[in-house]
Amino acid sequence: MSGCLELAAEESERLLSDLINSINDFICQALRGEPAPWTALGKLNVNEFLARCRHHGVVALLFHGMWNYPDWQNWPLELQQELEQASKAGAAHDLLRTHYLRQLLKALAAKDIPCITTKGEALAVSVYKQPGTRTRSDSDLFIRMGDIAGVRQTVLDLGYRVASTVYKSHQFTVVRPGDELYSIRFDIHWRILNSPRFARVLSFEEAFEGSREVPGMSPMRILNDSDALMLACMHRFGSERHDRDRLIWIYDLHMLVTEMDEAELLRFSSNVVERHVQNVCLDGLCKARECFHTEIPPRVIDMLTTPTPAGWHFESLGKSHLGLLLDDWKALRDRPARMELLKELFVPSSEYLLYKYQKDNRLWLPLLYVRLVLGGLYNRLLLR
């Protein structure tokens, strides 16, 4: 009996996987501008399709890509309306977010605090024809480590609240109180990424030197295309919780590569090989080619298949949580910052613990503190 149940569960899982793959393939086909008749999906429920589009962050992109194609008229009316409404709501949110982003950037510039806008927010205004089609729930900013205190005070002066730890995860989140439907949130990074594997691949000084202004968006600065492409590739592998095959992230890669000529892509390849991140970059470019038929020059692929240099693996400590923590300790030179880092690691606020572990009863707190400390030590001593 148990064997039959296991077989039934496996079959159900296989059917679900096949359904998800067919929807993903259909979305890619539509985004490539190829014929995408709704009948190709059989009797698929509209809500199931919408759920996949939202997961992939391509609702607005799909609407703007499809609404003037002949196949659009054959899509279910309910689906057309949902995509259109979601797209309009996203455009409205985009205008509001842009207003507050520019306000924050001007406030930082007035205090001579340099800042780089990264990830989805930067790509929206640089490689997407319509910024609102690049779905994003927040805006990412990259700052110097020495400017953490100045940025915190600036956002507080503007009426934001700090909604996370500041040092533990190499970023802090600030939120503007208001309507949750159009919430304004900024993730302010003082490392290029949180993952120990990638946190030190690109320093702020290197990033800023190669950055550029966005015409008409002063004082916004963004990464150059090569650094932006490297960051987008690394971001897919930045967390075990990420769905690396999320289509909006892969479409970012497609858009960036399309903007670059072969010479630029070769310089990009040389750079990522030098920084030992060619494997994740190769994976990202191959995924873009698979999903969106992105043209990748063969010489670029050849460069990215370069083996990792011999002897580099000795850096297991340097690439680990413990290695990054030691590096943070050295880089955070003032005593208050170092003390706050230790506090966040070992004695964070009770509110943070209850939120992190999804508990309501404060009686859990002693056990949660033990769990946090032992879990943190375990992760760091594993050198992973």
CSV table of C-alpha atoms in Angstrom, one decimal:
chain,number,residue,atom,x,y,z
A,1,MET,CA,0.0,0.0,0.0
A,2,SER,CA,2.8,2.4,0.9
A,3,GLY,CA,4.5,1.6,-2.3
A,4,CYS,CA,1.4,2.5,-4.3
A,5,LEU,CA,1.2,5.8,-2.4
A,6,GLU,CA,4.8,6.6,-3.1
A,7,LEU,CA,4.3,5.9,-6.8
A,8,ALA,CA,1.2,8.1,-6.9
A,9,ALA,CA,3.1,10.9,-5.2
A,10,GLU,CA,6.0,10.6,-7.7
A,11,GLU,CA,3.6,10.7,-10.6
A,12,SER,CA,1.8,13.7,-9.2
A,13,GLU,CA,5.1,15.5,-8.7
A,14,ARG,CA,6.2,14.6,-12.3
A,15,LEU,CA,3.0,16.0,-13.7
A,16,LEU,CA,3.3,19.2,-11.7
A,17,SER,CA,6.9,19.6,-12.9
A,18,ASP,CA,5.8,19.0,-16.5
A,19,LEU,CA,3.1,21.6,-16.1
A,20,ILE,CA,5.5,24.2,-14.7
A,21,ASN,CA,8.0,23.6,-17.4
A,22,SER,CA,5.4,23.9,-20.2
A,23,ILE,CA,4.2,27.3,-18.7
A,24,ASN,CA,7.8,28.5,-18.4
A,25,ASP,CA,8.5,27.6,-22.0
A,26,PHE,CA,5.3,29.3,-23.1
A,27,ILE,CA,6.2,32.5,-21.3
A,28,CYS,CA,9.7,32.5,-22.8
A,29,GLN,CA,8.3,32.0,-26.2
A,30,ALA,CA,5.9,34.9,-25.8
A,31,LEU,CA,8.7,37.2,-24.4
A,32,ARG,CA,10.9,36.3,-27.5
A,33,GLY,CA,8.1,37.7,-29.6
A,34,GLU,CA,7.3,34.3,-31.2
A,35,PRO,CA,3.7,33.0,-31.8
A,36,ALA,CA,2.1,32.1,-28.4
A,37,PRO,CA,-1.4,30.8,-29.0
A,38,TRP,CA,-3.2,30.1,-25.7
A,39,THR,CA,-4.5,26.8,-27.1
A,40,ALA,CA,-0.9,25.5,-26.8
A,41,LEU,CA,-1.5,25.3,-23.0
A,42,GLY,CA,-4.6,23.2,-23.3
A,43,LYS,CA,-7.2,23.8,-20.6
A,44,LEU,CA,-4.8,25.5,-18.2
A,45,ASN,CA,-6.4,27.5,-15.4
A,46,VAL,CA,-5.8,31.2,-15.8
A,47,ASN,CA,-4.9,31.6,-12.1
A,48,GLU,CA,-2.2,28.9,-12.4
A,49,PHE,CA,-0.7,30.8,-15.3
A,50,LEU,CA,-0.9,34.1,-13.5
A,51,ALA,CA,0.8,32.6,-10.4
A,52,ARG,CA,3.8,31.5,-12.5
A,53,CYS,CA,4.0,34.9,-14.1
A,54,ARG,CA,4.0,36.6,-10.7
A,55,HIS,CA,6.6,34.2,-9.4
A,56,HIS,CA,8.9,35.0,-12.4
A,57,GLY,CA,8.2,38.7,-12.1
A,58,VAL,CA,7.2,39.1,-15.7
A,59,VAL,CA,3.6,40.2,-15.5
A,60,ALA,CA,4.2,43.8,-16.8
A,61,LEU,CA,6.8,42.6,-19.2
A,62,LEU,CA,4.5,40.0,-20.7
A,63,PHE,CA,1.6,42.5,-21.1
A,64,HIS,CA,3.7,45.1,-22.9
A,65,GLY,CA,5.3,42.4,-25.1
A,66,MET,CA,2.0,40.8,-26.1
A,67,TRP,CA,-0.9,43.2,-26.2
A,68,ASN,CA,-0.4,44.3,-29.8
A,69,TYR,CA,0.4,40.7,-31.1
A,70,PRO,CA,-2.4,38.8,-32.9
A,71,ASP,CA,-2.2,35.9,-30.4
A,72,TRP,CA,-3.1,38.4,-27.6
A,73,GLN,CA,-6.7,38.5,-28.8
A,74,ASN,CA,-7.1,34.8,-28.3
A,75,TRP,CA,-5.9,34.8,-24.7
A,76,PRO,CA,-8.6,34.6,-22.1
A,77,LEU,CA,-10.3,37.9,-21.5
A,78,GLU,CA,-9.9,37.4,-17.7
A,79,LEU,CA,-6.1,37.0,-18.2
A,80,GLN,CA,-5.8,40.0,-20.5
A,81,GLN,CA,-7.5,42.2,-17.8
A,82,GLU,CA,-5.5,40.8,-14.9
A,83,LEU,CA,-2.2,41.4,-16.8
A,84,GLU,CA,-3.3,44.9,-17.8
A,85,GLN,CA,-4.3,45.9,-14.3
A,86,ALA,CA,-1.2,44.6,-12.8
A,87,SER,CA,0.9,46.4,-15.4
A,88,LYS,CA,-0.8,49.7,-14.7
A,89,ALA,CA,-0.4,49.2,-10.9
A,90,GLY,CA,3.3,48.5,-11.4
A,91,ALA,CA,3.7,51.6,-13.5
A,92,ALA,CA,2.1,53.8,-10.8
A,93,HIS,CA,4.3,52.2,-8.2
A,94,ASP,CA,7.3,52.8,-10.3
A,95,LEU,CA,6.6,56.5,-10.6
A,96,LEU,CA,6.2,56.8,-6.8
A,97,ARG,CA,9.4,54.7,-6.1
A,98,THR,CA,11.4,56.9,-8.6
A,99,HIS,CA,10.3,60.0,-6.8
A,100,TYR,CA,11.4,58.8,-3.4
A,101,LEU,CA,14.6,57.3,-4.8
A,102,ARG,CA,15.7,60.6,-6.3
A,103,GLN,CA,14.8,62.4,-3.1
A,104,LEU,CA,17.0,60.0,-1.2
A,105,LEU,CA,19.9,60.2,-3.7
A,106,LYS,CA,19.8,64.1,-3.6
A,107,ALA,CA,19.9,64.0,0.2
A,108,LEU,CA,22.9,61.7,0.2
A,109,ALA,CA,24.6,63.9,-2.5
A,110,ALA,CA,24.0,67.0,-0.3
A,111,LYS,CA,26.1,65.3,2.4
A,112,ASP,CA,28.8,64.2,-0.1
A,113,ILE,CA,27.9,60.5,0.4
A,114,PRO,CA,28.6,58.6,-2.8
A,115,CYS,CA,26.1,55.9,-3.8
A,116,ILE,CA,25.4,53.5,-6.6
A,117,THR,CA,22.0,52.3,-7.6
A,118,THR,CA,22.2,48.6,-8.5
A,119,LYS,CA,20.2,45.5,-9.6
A,120,GLY,CA,16.6,45.8,-10.8
A,121,GLU,CA,16.3,49.5,-10.2
A,122,ALA,CA,19.4,50.3,-12.2
A,123,LEU,CA,18.5,47.9,-15.0
A,124,ALA,CA,15.0,49.4,-15.2
A,125,VAL,CA,16.3,52.8,-16.2
A,126,SER,CA,19.2,51.6,-18.4
A,127,VAL,CA,18.4,48.5,-20.5
A,128,TYR,CA,14.6,48.3,-20.3
A,129,LYS,CA,12.6,50.5,-22.7
A,130,GLN,CA,9.9,51.1,-20.1
A,131,PRO,CA,11.2,51.1,-16.5
A,132,GLY,CA,7.8,49.9,-15.1
A,133,THR,CA,8.1,46.6,-17.0
A,134,ARG,CA,11.1,45.6,-14.7
A,135,THR,CA,9.2,44.3,-11.7
A,136,ARG,CA,10.9,45.0,-8.4
A,137,SER,CA,9.8,45.2,-4.8
A,138,ASP,CA,12.5,47.5,-3.6
A,139,SER,CA,15.5,49.5,-4.7
A,140,ASP,CA,19.1,48.5,-4.0
A,141,LEU,CA,21.8,51.0,-3.2
A,142,PHE,CA,25.5,50.3,-2.7
A,143,ILE,CA,27.5,52.5,-0.3
A,144,ARG,CA,30.9,52.7,1.2
A,145,MET,CA,31.4,50.9,4.5
A,146,GLY,CA,32.5,54.1,6.2
A,147,ASP,CA,29.3,55.9,5.2
A,148,ILE,CA,26.9,53.5,7.0
A,149,ALA,CA,26.3,55.9,10.0
A,150,GLY,CA,25.8,58.9,7.7
A,151,VAL,CA,23.3,57.0,5.5
A,152,ARG,CA,21.4,55.7,8.5
A,153,GLN,CA,21.0,59.2,9.8
A,154,THR,CA,19.9,60.5,6.4
A,155,VAL,CA,17.1,58.0,6.0
A,156,LEU,CA,15.9,58.6,9.5
A,157,ASP,CA,15.9,62.4,8.8
A,158,LEU,CA,13.7,61.7,5.7
A,159,GLY,CA,11.2,59.8,7.8
A,160,TYR,CA,12.2,56.2,7.1
A,161,ARG,CA,12.6,53.5,9.7
A,162,VAL,CA,15.4,50.9,9.7
A,163,ALA,CA,13.6,47.6,9.5
A,164,SER,CA,16.5,45.1,9.8
A,165,THR,CA,19.9,44.6,11.3
A,166,VAL,CA,22.6,46.8,9.8
A,167,TYR,CA,25.8,44.8,10.0
A,168,LYS,CA,25.0,41.1,10.2
A,169,SER,CA,23.8,40.7,6.6
A,170,HIS,CA,26.0,43.4,5.0
A,171,GLN,CA,22.9,45.5,4.2
A,172,PHE,CA,20.1,47.2,5.9
A,173,THR,CA,16.5,47.7,4.9
A,174,VAL,CA,14.7,51.0,5.3
A,175,VAL,CA,11.0,51.4,4.8
A,176,ARG,CA,8.8,54.5,4.4
A,177,PRO,CA,5.7,54.2,6.5
A,178,GLY,CA,2.6,54.4,4.4
A,179,ASP,CA,0.2,52.4,2.2
A,180,GLU,CA,1.4,48.7,2.0
A,181,LEU,CA,0.0,48.5,-1.5
A,182,TYR,CA,2.6,51.0,-2.7
A,183,SER,CA,5.3,50.5,0.0
A,184,ILE,CA,8.7,52.2,-0.5
A,185,ARG,CA,11.6,50.1,0.5
A,186,PHE,CA,15.4,50.4,0.0
A,187,ASP,CA,18.0,47.7,0.6
A,188,ILE,CA,21.2,49.5,1.3
A,189,HIS,CA,24.3,47.3,0.8
A,190,TRP,CA,27.8,47.9,2.1
A,191,ARG,CA,29.0,44.8,0.4
A,192,ILE,CA,28.2,44.2,-3.2
A,193,LEU,CA,26.3,40.9,-2.2
A,194,ASN,CA,25.6,39.3,1.2
A,195,SER,CA,27.0,35.8,0.3
A,196,PRO,CA,30.6,35.2,1.6
A,197,ARG,CA,31.4,33.7,-1.8
A,198,PHE,CA,30.7,37.0,-3.6
A,199,ALA,CA,30.7,39.8,-1.0
A,200,ARG,CA,34.3,40.9,-1.8
A,201,VAL,CA,34.3,40.3,-5.6
A,202,LEU,CA,33.7,44.0,-6.3
A,203,SER,CA,34.6,46.7,-3.8
A,204,PHE,CA,32.7,50.0,-3.7
A,205,GLU,CA,35.7,51.9,-4.9
A,206,GLU,CA,36.1,49.7,-7.9
A,207,ALA,CA,32.4,49.9,-8.7
A,208,PHE,CA,32.2,53.7,-8.3
A,209,GLU,CA,35.3,54.2,-10.5
A,210,GLY,CA,33.6,52.4,-13.4
A,211,SER,CA,30.1,53.7,-12.7
A,212,ARG,CA,28.2,56.2,-14.8
A,213,GLU,CA,25.4,58.7,-14.4
A,214,VAL,CA,22.0,58.1,-15.8
A,215,PRO,CA,20.9,60.9,-18.2
A,216,GLY,CA,18.0,62.8,-16.8
A,217,MET,CA,18.2,61.0,-13.5
A,218,SER,CA,21.0,63.0,-11.7
A,219,PRO,CA,22.5,62.3,-9.2
A,220,MET,CA,21.8,58.6,-9.9
A,221,ARG,CA,24.8,56.5,-10.7
A,222,ILE,CA,24.7,52.9,-11.9
A,223,LEU,CA,27.3,50.2,-12.6
A,224,ASN,CA,28.8,49.9,-16.0
A,225,ASP,CA,27.3,47.1,-18.1
A,226,SER,CA,30.2,44.7,-17.5
A,227,ASP,CA,29.9,45.1,-13.7
A,228,ALA,CA,26.1,45.0,-13.8
A,229,LEU,CA,26.2,41.8,-15.8
A,230,MET,CA,28.7,40.2,-13.4
A,231,LEU,CA,26.4,41.2,-10.4
A,232,ALA,CA,23.3,39.9,-12.1
A,233,CYS,CA,25.0,36.5,-12.7
A,234,MET,CA,26.3,36.3,-9.1
A,235,HIS,CA,23.0,37.3,-7.7
A,236,ARG,CA,21.3,34.2,-9.1
A,237,PHE,CA,23.6,32.1,-6.9
A,238,GLY,CA,23.7,34.5,-3.9
A,239,SER,CA,21.3,32.6,-1.8
A,240,GLU,CA,20.0,29.0,-1.4
A,241,ARG,CA,16.5,30.5,-1.2
A,242,HIS,CA,16.8,32.0,-4.7
A,243,ASP,CA,15.1,30.4,-7.7
A,244,ARG,CA,18.0,30.7,-10.1
A,245,ASP,CA,15.6,30.1,-13.0
A,246,ARG,CA,13.4,33.1,-12.2
A,247,LEU,CA,12.8,34.5,-15.6
A,248,ILE,CA,13.0,38.2,-14.8
A,249,TRP,CA,16.6,37.6,-13.6
A,250,ILE,CA,17.5,35.7,-16.8
A,251,TYR,CA,15.8,38.4,-18.9
A,252,ASP,CA,18.1,40.9,-17.2
A,253,LEU,CA,21.0,39.0,-18.5
A,254,HIS,CA,19.5,38.8,-21.9
A,255,MET,CA,19.0,42.6,-22.0
A,256,LEU,CA,22.5,43.4,-20.7
A,257,VAL,CA,24.2,41.1,-23.2
A,258,THR,CA,22.1,42.5,-26.0
A,259,GLU,CA,23.4,46.0,-25.1
A,260,MET,CA,27.1,44.9,-25.3
A,261,ASP,CA,29.2,44.3,-28.4
A,262,GLU,CA,31.7,41.4,-28.7
A,263,ALA,CA,34.6,43.5,-27.5
A,264,GLU,CA,32.7,44.5,-24.3
A,265,LEU,CA,31.7,40.9,-23.7
A,266,LEU,CA,35.3,39.8,-24.0
A,267,ARG,CA,36.4,42.4,-21.5
A,268,PHE,CA,33.6,41.2,-19.2
A,269,SER,CA,34.8,37.6,-19.6
A,270,SER,CA,38.4,38.5,-18.8
A,271,ASN,CA,37.3,40.4,-15.7
A,272,VAL,CA,35.2,37.6,-14.3
A,273,VAL,CA,37.9,35.0,-14.9
A,274,GLU,CA,40.3,37.2,-13.0
A,275,ARG,CA,37.8,37.4,-10.2
A,276,HIS,CA,37.1,33.6,-10.2
A,277,VAL,CA,33.4,33.9,-10.8
A,278,GLN,CA,33.4,32.7,-14.4
A,279,ASN,CA,31.4,29.6,-13.6
A,280,VAL,CA,28.3,31.4,-12.4
A,281,CYS,CA,28.6,33.9,-15.3
A,282,LEU,CA,28.8,31.1,-17.8
A,283,ASP,CA,25.8,29.5,-16.2
A,284,GLY,CA,23.8,32.7,-16.5
A,285,LEU,CA,24.7,33.4,-20.1
A,286,CYS,CA,23.9,29.9,-21.2
A,287,LYS,CA,20.6,30.1,-19.4
A,288,ALA,CA,19.8,33.4,-21.2
A,289,ARG,CA,20.7,31.7,-24.5
A,290,GLU,CA,18.4,28.8,-23.6
A,291,CYS,CA,15.4,30.9,-22.6
A,292,PHE,CA,15.6,33.9,-24.8
A,293,HIS,CA,18.0,32.8,-27.6
A,294,THR,CA,20.5,35.4,-26.5
A,295,GLU,CA,23.4,35.6,-29.0
A,296,ILE,CA,26.7,34.8,-27.2
A,297,PRO,CA,29.9,35.0,-29.2
A,298,PRO,CA,31.8,31.7,-29.2
A,299,ARG,CA,35.0,33.4,-28.0
A,300,VAL,CA,33.1,34.6,-24.9
A,301,ILE,CA,32.0,31.0,-24.1
A,302,ASP,CA,35.6,29.8,-24.7
A,303,MET,CA,36.9,32.3,-22.2
A,304,LEU,CA,34.3,31.5,-19.6
A,305,THR,CA,35.1,27.8,-19.7
A,306,THR,CA,38.7,28.6,-18.4
A,307,PRO,CA,39.3,26.3,-15.4
A,308,THR,CA,39.8,27.9,-12.0
A,309,PRO,CA,43.5,28.7,-11.5
A,310,ALA,CA,45.4,26.0,-9.5
A,311,GLY,CA,46.0,26.9,-5.9
A,312,TRP,CA,43.0,29.2,-5.6
A,313,HIS,CA,41.1,26.7,-3.5
A,314,PHE,CA,43.2,27.5,-0.4
A,315,GLU,CA,40.8,30.4,0.2
A,316,SER,CA,38.2,28.2,1.9
A,317,LEU,CA,38.5,30.3,5.0
A,318,GLY,CA,38.4,33.6,3.1
A,319,LYS,CA,35.2,32.5,1.3
A,320,SER,CA,33.5,31.3,4.4
A,321,HIS,CA,31.1,33.1,6.8
A,322,LEU,CA,33.9,33.2,9.4
A,323,GLY,CA,36.4,34.6,6.9
A,324,LEU,CA,34.0,37.4,5.9
A,325,LEU,CA,33.2,38.1,9.6
A,326,LEU,CA,36.9,38.6,10.3
A,327,ASP,CA,37.3,40.8,7.3
A,328,ASP,CA,34.2,42.9,8.4
A,329,TRP,CA,35.8,43.3,11.8
A,330,LYS,CA,39.0,44.7,10.3
A,331,ALA,CA,37.2,46.9,7.8
A,332,LEU,CA,34.7,48.3,10.4
A,333,ARG,CA,37.3,50.5,12.1
A,334,ASP,CA,35.3,52.4,14.6
A,335,ARG,CA,34.5,50.7,17.9
A,336,PRO,CA,30.7,51.4,18.0
A,337,ALA,CA,30.3,49.6,14.6
A,338,ARG,CA,32.2,46.6,15.8
A,339,MET,CA,30.2,46.4,19.0
A,340,GLU,CA,26.9,46.6,17.0
A,341,LEU,CA,28.1,43.9,14.7
A,342,LEU,CA,28.7,41.6,17.7
A,343,LYS,CA,25.4,42.5,19.2
A,344,GLU,CA,23.5,41.7,16.0
A,345,LEU,CA,25.3,38.3,15.8
A,346,PHE,CA,24.8,37.2,19.4
A,347,VAL,CA,22.3,39.3,21.3
A,348,PRO,CA,19.9,40.9,18.7
A,349,SER,CA,16.6,42.4,19.9
A,350,SER,CA,13.8,40.2,21.0
A,351,GLU,CA,11.5,41.6,18.3
A,352,TYR,CA,14.0,40.6,15.6
A,353,LEU,CA,14.2,37.0,17.0
A,354,LEU,CA,10.5,36.6,17.2
A,355,TYR,CA,10.1,37.9,13.6
A,356,LYS,CA,13.0,35.7,12.3
A,357,TYR,CA,11.7,32.5,13.7
A,358,GLN,CA,8.0,33.4,13.3
A,359,LYS,CA,7.0,33.2,17.0
A,360,ASP,CA,4.5,35.3,18.9
A,361,ASN,CA,5.0,34.1,22.5
A,362,ARG,CA,8.0,35.7,24.2
A,363,LEU,CA,8.5,32.6,26.3
A,364,TRP,CA,10.3,31.2,23.3
A,365,LEU,CA,13.0,33.8,23.5
A,366,PRO,CA,15.6,31.9,25.7
A,367,LEU,CA,15.5,29.0,23.3
A,368,LEU,CA,15.6,31.2,20.3
A,369,TYR,CA,18.8,33.0,21.5
A,370,VAL,CA,20.5,29.6,22.0
A,371,ARG,CA,19.4,28.5,18.6
A,372,LEU,CA,20.7,31.7,17.0
A,373,VAL,CA,24.1,31.6,18.6
A,374,LEU,CA,24.7,27.8,18.1
A,375,GLY,CA,23.4,28.1,14.5
A,376,GLY,CA,25.7,31.0,13.8
A,377,LEU,CA,28.7,29.3,15.2
A,378,TYR,CA,27.9,26.1,13.3
A,379,ASN,CA,27.7,28.0,10.0
A,380,ARG,CA,30.9,29.9,10.5
A,381,LEU,CA,33.0,27.0,11.8
A,382,LEU,CA,31.9,24.9,8.8
A,383,LEU,CA,33.9,27.4,6.6
A,384,ARG,CA,31.2,27.4,4.1
